[in-house]
XYZ file of C-alpha atoms in Angstrom:
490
model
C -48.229 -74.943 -31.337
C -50.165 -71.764 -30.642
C -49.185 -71.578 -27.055
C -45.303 -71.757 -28.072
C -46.269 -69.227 -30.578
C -47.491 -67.389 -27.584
C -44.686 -67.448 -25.112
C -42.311 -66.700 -27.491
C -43.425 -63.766 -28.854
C -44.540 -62.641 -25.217
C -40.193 -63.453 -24.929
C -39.286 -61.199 -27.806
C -41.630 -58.287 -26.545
C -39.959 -58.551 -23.271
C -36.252 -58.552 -24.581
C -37.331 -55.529 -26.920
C -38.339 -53.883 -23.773
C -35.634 -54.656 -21.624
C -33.526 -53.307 -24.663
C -35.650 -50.426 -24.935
C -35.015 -49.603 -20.856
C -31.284 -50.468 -21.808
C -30.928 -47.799 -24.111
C -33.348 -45.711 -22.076
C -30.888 -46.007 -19.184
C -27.576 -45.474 -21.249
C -29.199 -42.694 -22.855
C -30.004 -40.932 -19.876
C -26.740 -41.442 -18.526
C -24.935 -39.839 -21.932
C -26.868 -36.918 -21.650
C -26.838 -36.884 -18.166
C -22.641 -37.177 -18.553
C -23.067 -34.548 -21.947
C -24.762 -32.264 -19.892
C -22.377 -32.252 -17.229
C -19.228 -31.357 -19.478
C -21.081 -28.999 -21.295
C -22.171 -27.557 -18.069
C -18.719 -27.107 -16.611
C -17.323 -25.457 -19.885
C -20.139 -22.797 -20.218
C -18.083 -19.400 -19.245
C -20.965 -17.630 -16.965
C -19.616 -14.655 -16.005
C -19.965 -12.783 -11.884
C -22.025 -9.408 -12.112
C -18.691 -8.054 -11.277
C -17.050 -9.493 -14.310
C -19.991 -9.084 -17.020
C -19.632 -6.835 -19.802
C -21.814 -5.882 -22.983
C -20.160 -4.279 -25.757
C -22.843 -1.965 -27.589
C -22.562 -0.794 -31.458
C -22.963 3.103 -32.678
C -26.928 2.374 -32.614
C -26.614 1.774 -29.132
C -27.602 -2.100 -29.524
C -25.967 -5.335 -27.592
C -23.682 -6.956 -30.754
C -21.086 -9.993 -29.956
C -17.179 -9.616 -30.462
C -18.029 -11.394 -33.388
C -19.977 -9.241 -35.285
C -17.811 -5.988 -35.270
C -17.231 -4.875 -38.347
C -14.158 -2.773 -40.083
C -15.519 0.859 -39.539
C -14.723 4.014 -40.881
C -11.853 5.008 -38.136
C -12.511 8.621 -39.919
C -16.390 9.146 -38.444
C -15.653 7.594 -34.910
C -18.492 7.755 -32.676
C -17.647 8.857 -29.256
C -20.743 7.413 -27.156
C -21.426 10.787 -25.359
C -24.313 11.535 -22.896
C -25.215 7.452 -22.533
C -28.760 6.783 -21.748
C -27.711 4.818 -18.577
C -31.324 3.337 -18.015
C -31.430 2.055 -21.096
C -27.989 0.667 -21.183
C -28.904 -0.793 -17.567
C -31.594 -2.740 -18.843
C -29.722 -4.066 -21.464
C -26.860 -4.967 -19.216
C -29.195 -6.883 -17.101
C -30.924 -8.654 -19.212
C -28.038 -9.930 -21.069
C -26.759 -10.721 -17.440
C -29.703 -13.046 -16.756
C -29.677 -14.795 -20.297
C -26.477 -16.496 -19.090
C -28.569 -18.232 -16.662
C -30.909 -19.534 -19.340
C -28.610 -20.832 -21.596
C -29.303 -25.039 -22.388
C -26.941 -26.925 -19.879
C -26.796 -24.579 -17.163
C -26.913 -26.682 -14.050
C -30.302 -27.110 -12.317
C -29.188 -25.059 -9.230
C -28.350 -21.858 -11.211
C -30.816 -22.260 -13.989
C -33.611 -19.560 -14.162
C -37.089 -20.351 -15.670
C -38.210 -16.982 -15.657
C -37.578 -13.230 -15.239
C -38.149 -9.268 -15.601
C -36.621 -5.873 -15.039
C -39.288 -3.804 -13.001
C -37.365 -0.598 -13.404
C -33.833 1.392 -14.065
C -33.052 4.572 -12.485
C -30.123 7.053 -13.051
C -28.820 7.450 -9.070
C -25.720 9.501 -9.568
C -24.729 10.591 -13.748
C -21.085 11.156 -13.257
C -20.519 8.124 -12.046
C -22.974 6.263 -13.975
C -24.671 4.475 -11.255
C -28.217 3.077 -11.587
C -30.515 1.270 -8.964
C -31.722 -1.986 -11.108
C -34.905 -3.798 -9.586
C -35.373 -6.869 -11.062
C -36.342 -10.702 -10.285
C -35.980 -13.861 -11.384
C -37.745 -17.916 -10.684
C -34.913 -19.645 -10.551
C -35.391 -23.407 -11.527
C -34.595 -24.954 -7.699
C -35.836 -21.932 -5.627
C -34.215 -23.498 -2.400
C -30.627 -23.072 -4.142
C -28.194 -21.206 -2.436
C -25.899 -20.164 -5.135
C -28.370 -17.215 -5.840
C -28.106 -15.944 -2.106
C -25.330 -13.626 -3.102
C -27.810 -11.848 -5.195
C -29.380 -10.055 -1.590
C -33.149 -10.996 -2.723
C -36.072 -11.390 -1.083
C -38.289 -13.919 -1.589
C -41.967 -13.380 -2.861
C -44.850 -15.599 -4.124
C -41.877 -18.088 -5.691
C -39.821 -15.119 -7.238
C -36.843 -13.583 -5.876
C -36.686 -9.733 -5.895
C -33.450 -7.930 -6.188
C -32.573 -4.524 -5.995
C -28.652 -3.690 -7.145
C -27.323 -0.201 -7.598
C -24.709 -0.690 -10.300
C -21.586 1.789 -11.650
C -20.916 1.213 -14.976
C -17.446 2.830 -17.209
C -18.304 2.551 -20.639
C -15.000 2.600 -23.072
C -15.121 3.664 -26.433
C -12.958 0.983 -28.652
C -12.581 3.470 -30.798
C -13.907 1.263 -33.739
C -17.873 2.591 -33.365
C -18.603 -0.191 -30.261
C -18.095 0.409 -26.537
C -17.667 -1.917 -23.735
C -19.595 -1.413 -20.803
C -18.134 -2.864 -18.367
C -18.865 -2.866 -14.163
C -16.955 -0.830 -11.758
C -19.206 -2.183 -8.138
C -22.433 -3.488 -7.588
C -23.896 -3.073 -3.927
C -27.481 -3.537 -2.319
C -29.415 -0.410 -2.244
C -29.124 -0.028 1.794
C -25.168 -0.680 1.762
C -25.556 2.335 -1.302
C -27.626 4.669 1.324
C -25.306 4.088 4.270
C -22.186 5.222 1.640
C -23.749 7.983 0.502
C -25.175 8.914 4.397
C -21.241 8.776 5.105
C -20.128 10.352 2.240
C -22.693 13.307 2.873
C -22.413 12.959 6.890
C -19.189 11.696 7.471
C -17.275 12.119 10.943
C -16.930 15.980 10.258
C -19.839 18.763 9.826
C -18.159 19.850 6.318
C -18.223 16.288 4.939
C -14.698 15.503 5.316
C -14.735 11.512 5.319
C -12.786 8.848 5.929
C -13.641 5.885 3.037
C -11.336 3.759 4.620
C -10.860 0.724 6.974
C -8.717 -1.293 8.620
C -10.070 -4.736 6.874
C -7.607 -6.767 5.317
C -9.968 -7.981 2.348
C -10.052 -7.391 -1.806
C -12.965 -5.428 -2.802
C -14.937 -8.522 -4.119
C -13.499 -11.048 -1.430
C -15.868 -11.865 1.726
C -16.782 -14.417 3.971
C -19.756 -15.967 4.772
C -21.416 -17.955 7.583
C -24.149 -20.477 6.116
C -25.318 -23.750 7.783
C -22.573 -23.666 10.605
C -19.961 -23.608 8.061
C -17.577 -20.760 7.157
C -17.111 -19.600 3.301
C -15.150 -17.821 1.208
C -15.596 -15.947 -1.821
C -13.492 -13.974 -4.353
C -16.018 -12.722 -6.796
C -18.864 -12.609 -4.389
C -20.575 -15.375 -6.528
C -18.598 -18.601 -5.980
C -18.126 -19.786 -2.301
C -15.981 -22.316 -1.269
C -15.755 -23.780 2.736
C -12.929 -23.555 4.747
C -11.863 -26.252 6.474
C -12.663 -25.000 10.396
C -15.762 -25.416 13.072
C -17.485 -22.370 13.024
C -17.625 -22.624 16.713
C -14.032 -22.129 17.157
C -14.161 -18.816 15.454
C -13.948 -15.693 17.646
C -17.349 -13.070 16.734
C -18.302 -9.796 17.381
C -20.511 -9.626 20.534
C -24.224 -10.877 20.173
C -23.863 -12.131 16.847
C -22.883 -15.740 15.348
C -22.652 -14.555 11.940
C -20.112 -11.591 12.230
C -16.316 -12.652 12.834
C -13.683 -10.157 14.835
C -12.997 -6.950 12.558
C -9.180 -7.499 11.896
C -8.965 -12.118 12.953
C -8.955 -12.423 8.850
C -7.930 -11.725 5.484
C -8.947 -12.690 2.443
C -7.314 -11.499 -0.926
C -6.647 -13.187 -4.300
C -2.726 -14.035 -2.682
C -3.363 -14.258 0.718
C -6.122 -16.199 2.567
C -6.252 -16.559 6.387
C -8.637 -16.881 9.679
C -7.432 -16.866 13.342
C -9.555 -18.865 15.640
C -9.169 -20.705 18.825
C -7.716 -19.233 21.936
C -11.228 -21.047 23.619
C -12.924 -23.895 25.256
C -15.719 -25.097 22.141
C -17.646 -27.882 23.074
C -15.803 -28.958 26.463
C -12.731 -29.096 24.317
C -9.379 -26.244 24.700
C -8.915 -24.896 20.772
C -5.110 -23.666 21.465
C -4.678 -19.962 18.843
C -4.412 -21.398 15.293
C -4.437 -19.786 11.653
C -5.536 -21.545 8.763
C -4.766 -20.253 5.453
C -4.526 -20.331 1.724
C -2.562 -19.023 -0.813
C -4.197 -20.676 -3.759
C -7.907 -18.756 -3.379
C -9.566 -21.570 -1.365
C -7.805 -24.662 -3.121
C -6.041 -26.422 -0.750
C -5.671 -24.633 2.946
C -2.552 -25.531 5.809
C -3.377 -25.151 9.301
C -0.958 -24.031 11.948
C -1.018 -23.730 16.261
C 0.095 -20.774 17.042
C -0.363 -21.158 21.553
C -1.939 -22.652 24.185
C -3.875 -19.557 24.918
C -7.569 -20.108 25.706
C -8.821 -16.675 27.303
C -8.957 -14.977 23.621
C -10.880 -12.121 22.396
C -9.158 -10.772 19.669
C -7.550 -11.619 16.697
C -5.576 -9.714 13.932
C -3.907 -11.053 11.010
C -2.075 -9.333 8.338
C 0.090 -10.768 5.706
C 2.078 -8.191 3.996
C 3.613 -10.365 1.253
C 3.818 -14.238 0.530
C 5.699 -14.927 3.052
C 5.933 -12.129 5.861
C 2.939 -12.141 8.152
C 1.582 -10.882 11.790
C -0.663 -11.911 14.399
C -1.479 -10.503 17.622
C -3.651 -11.987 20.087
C -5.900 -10.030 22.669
C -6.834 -12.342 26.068
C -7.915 -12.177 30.095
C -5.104 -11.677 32.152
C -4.630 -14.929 34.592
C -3.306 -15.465 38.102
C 0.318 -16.356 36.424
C 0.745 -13.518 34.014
C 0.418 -10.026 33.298
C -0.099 -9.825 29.615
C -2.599 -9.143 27.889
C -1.495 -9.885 24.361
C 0.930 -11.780 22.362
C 2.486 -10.778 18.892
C 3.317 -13.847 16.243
C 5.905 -13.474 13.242
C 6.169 -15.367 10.541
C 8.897 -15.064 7.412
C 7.889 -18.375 5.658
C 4.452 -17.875 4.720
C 2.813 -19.038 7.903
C 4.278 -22.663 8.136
C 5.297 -21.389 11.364
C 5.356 -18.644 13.918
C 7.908 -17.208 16.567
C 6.743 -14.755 19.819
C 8.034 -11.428 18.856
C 6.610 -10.329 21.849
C 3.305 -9.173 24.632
C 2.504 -6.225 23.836
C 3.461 -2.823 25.492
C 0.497 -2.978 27.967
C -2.236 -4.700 30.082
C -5.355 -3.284 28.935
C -7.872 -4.540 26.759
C -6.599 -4.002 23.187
C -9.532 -1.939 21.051
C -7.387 -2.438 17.891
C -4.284 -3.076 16.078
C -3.287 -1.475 12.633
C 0.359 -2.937 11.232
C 1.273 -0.902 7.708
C 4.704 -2.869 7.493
C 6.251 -5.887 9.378
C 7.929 -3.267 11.360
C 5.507 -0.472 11.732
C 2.375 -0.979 13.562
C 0.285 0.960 15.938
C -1.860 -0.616 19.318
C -4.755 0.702 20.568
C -6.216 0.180 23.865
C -9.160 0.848 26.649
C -8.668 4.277 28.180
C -8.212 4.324 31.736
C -8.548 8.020 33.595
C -4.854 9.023 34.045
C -3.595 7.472 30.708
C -0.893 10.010 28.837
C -2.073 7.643 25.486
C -3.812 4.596 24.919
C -2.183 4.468 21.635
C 1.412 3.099 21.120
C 3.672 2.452 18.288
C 6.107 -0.096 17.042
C 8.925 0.313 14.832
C 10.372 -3.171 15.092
C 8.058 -5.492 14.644
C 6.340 -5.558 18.360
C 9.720 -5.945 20.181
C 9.605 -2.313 21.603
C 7.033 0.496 21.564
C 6.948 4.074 21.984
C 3.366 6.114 23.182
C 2.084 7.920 20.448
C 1.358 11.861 22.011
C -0.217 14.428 19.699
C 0.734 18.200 19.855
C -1.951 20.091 21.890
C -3.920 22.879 20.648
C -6.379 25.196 21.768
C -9.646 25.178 22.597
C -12.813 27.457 21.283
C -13.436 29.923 23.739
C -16.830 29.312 23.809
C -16.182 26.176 25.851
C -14.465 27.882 28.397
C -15.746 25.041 30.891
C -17.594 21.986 31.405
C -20.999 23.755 30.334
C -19.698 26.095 28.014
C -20.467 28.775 29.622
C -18.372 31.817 31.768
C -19.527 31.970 35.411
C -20.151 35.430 37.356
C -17.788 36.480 39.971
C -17.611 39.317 42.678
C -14.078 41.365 42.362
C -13.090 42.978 45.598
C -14.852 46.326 44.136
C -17.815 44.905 43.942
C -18.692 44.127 40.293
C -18.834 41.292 39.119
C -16.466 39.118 36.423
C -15.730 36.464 34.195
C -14.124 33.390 35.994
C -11.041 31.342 34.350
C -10.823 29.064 37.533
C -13.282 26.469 34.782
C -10.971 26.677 32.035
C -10.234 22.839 30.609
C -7.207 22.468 28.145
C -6.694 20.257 25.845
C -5.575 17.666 27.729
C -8.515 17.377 29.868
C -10.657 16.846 26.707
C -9.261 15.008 23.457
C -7.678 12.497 25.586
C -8.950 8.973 24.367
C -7.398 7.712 20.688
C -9.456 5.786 18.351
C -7.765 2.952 16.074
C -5.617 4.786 13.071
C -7.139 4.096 10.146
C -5.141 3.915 7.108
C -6.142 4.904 3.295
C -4.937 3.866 0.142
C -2.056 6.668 -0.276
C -0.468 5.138 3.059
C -1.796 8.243 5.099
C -2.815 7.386 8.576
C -5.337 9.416 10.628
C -6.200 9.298 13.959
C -8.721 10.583 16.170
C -8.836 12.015 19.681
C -12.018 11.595 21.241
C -13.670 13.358 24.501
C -14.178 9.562 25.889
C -16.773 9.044 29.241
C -17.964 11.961 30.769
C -18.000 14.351 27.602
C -18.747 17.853 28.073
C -16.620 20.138 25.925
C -19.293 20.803 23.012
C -21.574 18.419 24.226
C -19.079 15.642 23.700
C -19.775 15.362 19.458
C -16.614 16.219 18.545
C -13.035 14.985 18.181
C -9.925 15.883 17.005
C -7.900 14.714 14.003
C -4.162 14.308 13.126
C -2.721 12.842 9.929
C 0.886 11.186 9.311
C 2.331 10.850 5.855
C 5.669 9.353 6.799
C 3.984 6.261 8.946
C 3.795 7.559 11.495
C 6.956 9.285 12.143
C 5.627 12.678 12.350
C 1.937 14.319 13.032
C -0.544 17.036 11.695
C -2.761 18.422 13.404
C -6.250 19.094 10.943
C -8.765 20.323 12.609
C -11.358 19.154 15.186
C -14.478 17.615 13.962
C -17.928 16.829 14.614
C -19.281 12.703 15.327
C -22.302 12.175 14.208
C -24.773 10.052 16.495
């Protein structure tokens, strides 16, 4: 009777347990399933998107908690203490990365503001050091952030420009206008105090077809994309097909993508990869990374260089540099496309042989083509007015030179007149021509004007070969200004 007793109440314990794990199990599960959801609807915001809004006692309040002022006695938020409001902003930053049910890979244990400073008033731009111990320290959804890692922490340094905008109801909004590491701050303000001219005259300007928070990304021999420069998401190509700058694997051909908000694509191909022939293909996306098409564009497999530019939806370009062969003179081929990229017509080769140095397109017709000077070239630059069917050389007005560069050493040489005393010889004189004869790629800003510059090329010796000379168009090209000539800094 006793050993019955025995085995079943040793059977009851070990339901009760097995019940116990049961519920041990589907309660892990729940909250594991809980956690999830609530996870994916927590709204964490980019640095680039983050905003505080900040009562008339200069404290962090929620939307929720402004109150009917006095519209009478506004306060107008004059002469902010930007540290302060700096070290608000980013620690109410961080906090969203402590909330409960933020995902293990972007949760932060820990974390501390080591100091503010005011960079640049007017603009309100602070540097911010700070770090953080994020949860998984081997995550790589914080390597956006440009830290380094030390002794388990990772240390940031951000310079930040904030706008703050009076609501007009005793709060302001402080919102983000960029956020860069400190070196990409100190090469901006080295141009912006340097630039390509002795009286600061710069261009802040390129030729990249990319929104100001969109970039790529090379991680793990796969290629990303990002359009907030905190979410990545992989595009569907080898990285080895892609066509890089030379000596890096990291770096992809200025001008062989673009990535905006409407407009996603990457040329690649034109190459043997892994004993295989990649003919020229584009994939893109028009939904930010969603879903992607890919399209062959040739069987070209000498490339080495790309550009892409979509100027709407649906109307696109692509012109692809390459080695001459034995069976062909060109040296490039221009692509069209009117229906979004689905697919692609020759519009034609180019208007010469040499190795393309750029390509700048500011319409589907207009677009200029830059190549390698060769001694005896008129221009290296050409234009386009109909797409890449014909071209026209582009040829600046010609100026005159500083006397003081009378010749290749600057200097006037002695010579005996048939009286005897001696004289300045013009036989050295160079002209314009003979100096500013190699064009850089145009570079276009955001009014549409397009400036181009003449440089001295090999063999520089009119002012020791540091400066160049710069023209500006404001009708596209049509017609040319000549501004001034300017000095390249080393």
């Amino acid at each position: 009777m006793y050993q019955m007793s025995k085995k079943f109440h040793t059977k009851i314990l070990t339901y009760v347990a097995l019940v116990i794990f049961c519920l041990m199990v589907i309660g892990m599960f729940v909250y594991s399933y809980v956690s999830k959801y609530k996870g994916d609807k927590l709204d964490i915001k980019s640095r680039y998107t983050f905003s505080i809004r900040i009562d008339n006692d200069w404290n962090v309040i929620g939307n929720e908690d402004v109150k009917d002022y006095d519209t009478d006695n506004v306060f107008n938020f004059a002469n902010p203490d930007m540290v302060m409001l700096g070290t608000k902003w980013i620690e109410n930053y961080i906090a969203q990365y402590r909330q409960k049910y933020v995902s293990y890979s972007k949760y932060i244990t820990k974390s501390g503001v080591d100091s503010v400073s005011v960079l640049d008033l007017s603009s309100n731009t602070v540097l911010i050091s700070f770090w953080i111990i994020p949860q998984n320290l081997n995550s790589d959804y914080f390597s956006s952030w440009e830290g380094i890692q030390d002794d388990g922490r990772i240390k940031c340094e951000w310079v930040v420009s904030f706008y703050l905008d009076n609501n007009y109801d005793n709060t302001a909004s402080l919102y983000v206008t960029s956020v860069m590491s400190s070196e990409d701050y100190g090469l901006k303000q080295y141009y912006a105090q340097q630039g390509v001219d002795s009286g600061g005259d710069t261009e802040i300007t390129s030729n990249s077809n990319k929104d100001q928070l969109a970039n790529y990304a090379i991680r793990d021999n796969s290629l990303l994309v990002t359009y907030d420069g905190e979410k990545y998401v992989s595009v569907p190509v080898s990285y080895s097909y892609l066509l890089y700058e030379d000596n890096s694997t990291t770096t992809l051909k200025e001008g062989s993508y673009m990535i905006t908000t409407e407009k996603t694509a990457f040329v690649y191909g034109g190459k043997t990869a892994n004993n295989t022939k990649i003919p020229v293909t584009v994939v893109y996306s028009d939904d930010k990374g969603e879903n992607w098409t890919t399209c062959e564009l040739d069987n070209i497999y000498t490339a080495d260089y790309y550009y892409v530019k979509f100027f709407d939806t649906d109307h696109g370009v692509i012109v692809c540099g390459y080695g001459k062969s034995n069976d062909t003179n060109e040296s490039s081929r221009i692509y069209s496309t009117s229906n979004g990229g689905e697919s692609w017509e020759t519009v034609g080769s180019g208007p010469a042989t040499n190795i393309i140095k750029g390509v700048v397109y500011l319409t589907p017709d207009t677009g200029f083509f830059c190549y390698n000077y060769v001694d005896g070239m008129d221009s290296n630059l050409y234009k386009t007015d109909d797409g890449g069917k014909t071209f026209a050389k582009v040829i600046l007005e010609e100026q005159e030179l500083d006397s003081s560069a009378a010749n290749p050493q600057g200097q006037e040489t002695e010579t005996k007149t048939d009286s005897g005393k001696t004289g300045s010889d013009s036989s050295e004189q160079l002209k314009w021509s003979d100096v500013y004869k190699e064009a850089l790629t145009p570079v276009v800003d955001s009014t549409g004007i397009v400036t181009i510059y003449l440089t001295q090329g090999k063999n520089a010796v009119y002012n020791d070969g540091k400066t160049a000379a710069k023209y500006q168009s404001s009708d596209k090209g049509s017609t040319w200004k000549y501004i001034g000539q300017v000095e390249i800094k080393d």
